[in-house]
Coordinates of C-alpha atoms in Angstrom, one line a residue:
M398 CA 7.3 33.3 6.9
S399 CA 8.7 30.1 8.4
L400 CA 11.1 27.4 7.4
V401 CA 10.2 24.0 8.7
L402 CA 12.7 21.4 10.0
Y403 CA 11.7 17.8 10.6
Y404 CA 14.2 15.9 12.7
G405 CA 14.3 12.1 13.1
S406 CA 15.8 10.8 16.4
G407 CA 15.5 8.0 18.9
W408 CA 15.7 10.6 21.8
D409 CA 12.6 11.0 24.0
S410 CA 12.9 14.8 23.9
C411 CA 14.9 17.1 21.7
Y412 CA 16.1 20.7 21.7
L413 CA 17.4 22.9 18.8
H414 CA 20.3 25.2 19.4
Y415 CA 20.5 27.7 16.5
S416 CA 21.5 31.0 15.0
L417 CA 19.5 32.9 12.4
N418 CA 22.2 35.5 11.7
N419 CA 25.3 33.6 10.3
G420 CA 26.4 32.6 13.8
S421 CA 26.6 36.1 15.3
S422 CA 24.2 35.2 18.1
W423 CA 22.7 31.9 19.3
T424 CA 19.9 30.6 21.5
Q425 CA 20.9 29.8 25.0
V426 CA 22.0 26.2 25.4
P427 CA 20.2 23.8 25.0
G428 CA 18.1 25.9 22.7
E429 CA 14.4 25.7 22.0
S430 CA 12.2 22.6 22.5
M431 CA 11.2 20.8 19.3
M432 CA 7.7 19.6 18.9
I433 CA 7.1 15.8 18.4
T434 CA 4.9 14.9 15.5
K435 CA 2.4 12.1 15.4
T436 CA 4.4 9.7 13.3
I437 CA 4.7 6.0 13.8
N438 CA 8.2 4.7 13.2
T439 CA 10.1 2.0 15.0
K440 CA 13.5 3.6 14.6
H441 CA 12.9 7.4 14.8
R442 CA 10.6 9.8 16.5
W443 CA 10.0 12.8 14.3
Y444 CA 10.3 16.3 15.7
R445 CA 9.4 19.6 14.1
F446 CA 10.7 23.1 14.5
D447 CA 9.5 26.2 12.7
F448 CA 12.2 28.9 12.1
N449 CA 10.7 32.4 11.8
I450 CA 12.7 33.8 8.9
E451 CA 10.6 36.8 8.1
S452 CA 13.1 39.2 9.5
I453 CA 16.1 37.8 7.7
L454 CA 14.7 37.4 4.2
K455 CA 15.7 40.9 3.3
N456 CA 19.3 39.8 3.4
D457 CA 20.6 38.5 0.0
Q458 CA 22.5 35.7 1.7
C459 CA 22.0 34.3 5.1
E460 CA 22.9 31.1 6.9
I461 CA 20.9 29.3 9.5
L462 CA 23.2 27.3 11.8
F463 CA 21.8 24.7 14.1
C464 CA 22.4 21.5 16.1
P465 CA 19.8 19.2 17.7
N466 CA 20.6 17.9 21.1
H467 CA 19.2 15.9 24.0
N468 CA 18.9 18.3 27.0
G469 CA 22.2 19.9 26.2
I470 CA 24.1 16.7 27.0
H471 CA 24.1 14.7 23.8
W472 CA 24.6 16.6 20.5
D473 CA 23.9 15.4 17.0
N474 CA 26.7 17.1 15.1
P475 CA 27.0 16.7 11.4
P476 CA 29.3 13.9 10.2
Y477 CA 32.8 14.7 8.8
G478 CA 32.6 15.9 5.2
S479 CA 28.9 16.7 5.3
T480 CA 27.9 19.1 2.5
H481 CA 25.3 20.8 4.7
A482 CA 27.6 21.7 7.6
K483 CA 29.7 24.5 8.9
D484 CA 32.2 23.7 11.6
T485 CA 30.2 21.5 14.1
N486 CA 26.7 22.6 13.1
Y487 CA 24.3 22.0 10.3
C488 CA 23.9 24.8 7.9
I489 CA 21.0 26.0 5.6
N490 CA 21.9 28.8 3.1
L491 CA 19.0 31.0 2.4
N492 CA 18.1 33.2 -0.5
S493 CA 14.9 34.3 -2.1
N494 CA 14.9 31.6 -4.8
S495 CA 15.6 28.7 -2.4
I496 CA 12.9 29.7 0.0
Q497 CA 10.3 30.1 -2.7
N498 CA 11.0 26.5 -3.9
H499 CA 12.0 24.7 -0.7
N500 CA 10.8 25.9 2.7
A501 CA 11.0 22.6 4.5
F502 CA 13.9 20.3 5.3
S503 CA 14.4 16.9 7.0
L504 CA 17.4 15.8 9.1
V505 CA 17.9 12.2 9.9
S506 CA 21.0 10.0 10.4
G507 CA 23.2 13.0 9.7
K508 CA 21.7 13.8 6.3
L509 CA 20.0 17.1 5.7
S510 CA 17.6 17.1 2.8
M511 CA 15.2 19.5 1.2
I512 CA 11.6 18.2 1.1
S513 CA 10.6 18.0 -2.5
S514 CA 6.9 18.8 -2.2
P515 CA 6.9 22.2 -0.4
M516 CA 3.4 23.3 -1.4
S517 CA 1.7 20.7 0.7
Y518 CA 3.0 18.8 3.8
K519 CA 0.0 16.6 4.1
P520 CA 0.7 13.0 5.1
V521 CA 0.1 10.1 2.7
F522 CA -1.2 6.6 3.3
L523 CA 1.0 4.2 1.3
V524 CA 0.0 0.5 1.0
S525 CA 2.4 -1.7 -1.1
D526 CA 3.2 -5.3 -1.8
L527 CA 6.8 -6.3 -1.2
D528 CA 8.2 -8.7 -3.7
G529 CA 8.1 -7.4 -7.3
T530 CA 6.7 -4.1 -6.1
F531 CA 8.5 -2.3 -3.2
V532 CA 11.5 -4.5 -3.8
G533 CA 12.8 -6.1 -7.0
N534 CA 14.7 -3.2 -8.5
D535 CA 17.4 -2.1 -6.1
S536 CA 17.9 1.3 -7.7
A537 CA 14.2 2.1 -7.6
T538 CA 13.8 0.8 -4.1
S539 CA 16.7 3.0 -3.0
R540 CA 15.0 6.1 -4.4
L541 CA 11.7 5.1 -2.9
V542 CA 13.2 4.5 0.6
K543 CA 15.0 7.9 0.4
K544 CA 11.8 9.6 -0.6
W545 CA 10.0 7.9 2.3
K546 CA 12.7 8.6 4.9
H547 CA 13.4 12.2 4.1
D548 CA 10.1 13.5 2.7
L549 CA 7.0 11.4 3.5
A550 CA 7.7 10.0 6.9
P551 CA 8.5 13.4 8.6
R552 CA 5.0 14.6 7.6
G553 CA 3.3 11.8 9.6
S554 CA 2.7 9.5 6.7
V555 CA 1.6 5.9 7.2
L556 CA 3.3 2.9 5.5
V557 CA 1.6 -0.6 5.3
Y558 CA 3.1 -3.7 3.6
N559 CA 0.5 -6.1 2.2
S560 CA 2.5 -9.3 1.3
G561 CA 2.4 -13.0 1.1
R562 CA 5.4 -13.1 3.4
S563 CA 5.1 -14.1 7.0
L564 CA 6.5 -11.8 9.7
D565 CA 9.7 -13.8 9.9
K566 CA 10.3 -13.6 6.2
F567 CA 9.5 -9.9 6.2
M568 CA 12.1 -9.3 9.0
D569 CA 14.7 -11.2 6.9
L570 CA 13.9 -9.0 3.9
Q571 CA 13.9 -5.8 6.0
K572 CA 17.4 -6.6 7.2
E573 CA 18.6 -7.6 3.7
K574 CA 17.3 -4.5 1.9
N575 CA 17.3 -2.1 4.9
L576 CA 13.6 -1.3 4.3
P577 CA 11.7 1.2 6.5
F578 CA 9.6 -0.4 9.1
P579 CA 5.8 0.0 8.4
T580 CA 3.0 1.0 10.7
A581 CA 1.5 -2.4 9.9
L582 CA 2.3 -5.6 8.0
I583 CA -0.6 -7.5 6.4
G584 CA 1.2 -10.8 6.0
S585 CA 0.8 -14.4 4.9
V586 CA -1.7 -13.4 2.2
G587 CA -4.0 -11.7 4.7
T588 CA -3.9 -14.3 7.5
E589 CA -1.9 -12.2 9.9
V590 CA -1.9 -8.5 10.8
V591 CA 1.1 -7.1 12.7
W592 CA 1.5 -3.7 14.2
F593 CA 4.9 -1.9 14.7
S594 CA 5.0 0.7 17.4
Q595 CA 7.1 3.8 17.6
E596 CA 9.0 2.2 20.5
G597 CA 10.0 -0.8 18.3
K598 CA 7.5 -3.2 19.7
I599 CA 5.8 -5.8 17.5
E600 CA 2.2 -6.7 18.2
I601 CA 0.1 -9.4 16.6
D602 CA -3.5 -8.2 15.9
E603 CA -5.5 -10.6 18.0
E604 CA -8.8 -9.0 16.9
W605 CA -8.0 -10.0 13.4
N606 CA -7.3 -13.5 14.5
A607 CA -10.6 -13.6 16.3
L608 CA -12.4 -12.4 13.2
L609 CA -10.9 -15.3 11.2
E610 CA -12.0 -17.7 13.9
G611 CA -15.5 -16.3 13.8
H612 CA -15.9 -17.1 10.2
G613 CA -15.9 -20.8 10.9
W614 CA -12.2 -21.6 10.3
N615 CA -11.3 -25.1 11.4
E616 CA -7.6 -25.7 11.3
K617 CA -8.0 -29.4 12.1
V618 CA -10.4 -30.1 9.2
V619 CA -8.1 -28.2 6.7
I620 CA -5.0 -30.1 7.8
E621 CA -6.8 -33.4 7.4
A622 CA -8.0 -32.5 3.9
C623 CA -4.5 -31.5 2.9
D624 CA -3.1 -34.7 4.3
R625 CA -5.5 -36.8 2.3
L626 CA -4.6 -35.0 -0.9
V627 CA -0.8 -35.3 -0.2
E628 CA -1.3 -39.1 0.3
K629 CA -3.5 -39.6 -2.8
L630 CA -1.2 -37.6 -5.0
K631 CA 2.0 -39.0 -3.5
G632 CA 5.0 -37.9 -5.4
S633 CA 3.1 -35.1 -7.1
C634 CA 1.9 -33.2 -4.0
H635 CA 3.7 -32.2 -0.8
W636 CA 3.5 -29.9 2.2
N637 CA 5.5 -26.7 2.0
P638 CA 8.0 -25.9 4.7
A639 CA 6.8 -25.1 8.2
N640 CA 7.9 -21.4 8.0
E641 CA 5.3 -20.9 5.2
Q642 CA 2.5 -22.2 7.5
N643 CA 0.5 -20.6 10.3
K644 CA -2.7 -21.3 12.1
Y645 CA -4.8 -19.7 9.4
K646 CA -2.7 -20.5 6.3
K647 CA -1.9 -24.0 5.1
V648 CA 0.2 -24.4 2.0
I649 CA 0.8 -27.4 -0.2
S650 CA 2.4 -27.7 -3.6
V651 CA 1.0 -29.7 -6.5
K652 CA 2.6 -30.5 -9.9
T653 CA 1.0 -28.7 -12.8
E654 CA -0.4 -31.8 -14.4
C655 CA -2.2 -32.7 -11.2
V656 CA -3.8 -29.3 -10.4
E657 CA -7.2 -30.1 -11.9
E658 CA -7.4 -33.4 -9.9
A659 CA -6.4 -31.6 -6.7
V660 CA -9.1 -29.0 -7.2
R661 CA -11.7 -31.6 -7.7
E662 CA -10.7 -33.4 -4.5

């Protein structure tokens, strides 16, 4: 039987120094290499380690002590006051009940958490709008982010935001709400697709742009049509700010009483 530990880190390689017998004996520093998982995340790489706990389950109480490190030089010790720590190491207390219900843990940013769905560690594909869905209720958002960070992301899950927000407006919201970075952003109501790499790079999907071009999009014609409408309905129609526009998305606002006339035009 094994106990799985997922560890989120910015390190390019990771080792786990550990003891399976209450600290009586330890692996040789730096420990055993952790396996990198196929997750896409701009802040953390996710590593996995499987503890073989078959031999220690016969004990009524047992502690696994461990500390991740980078080549034995840099150590990720638990923060002061951590509830899952013993001295300078992380600690998992094992007994038959806890192992039956929770045989997987995640460790990221100094927080050790039990993964709440132990029967299946399959990844999920989550696509969500932002305003009024992923965000809008701070308490619910906080719970969802915690679930994503400590449970779903370590499994290799994929997160996509599908929003009317542009990339710039998404980045503002991400900083404000401390949202997890997605694998991809479908932004500006589908007119831009942005990929986020594990190394933190942001890449515009030029193939999607080419597809839009191939459907006969003519930016000049659209701008001219909008300009004519703004001029005709002067005072009741105006261009929206520049940060709401892009090559494939043009936005004007029209007063309610003039909507039908604007549509006819």
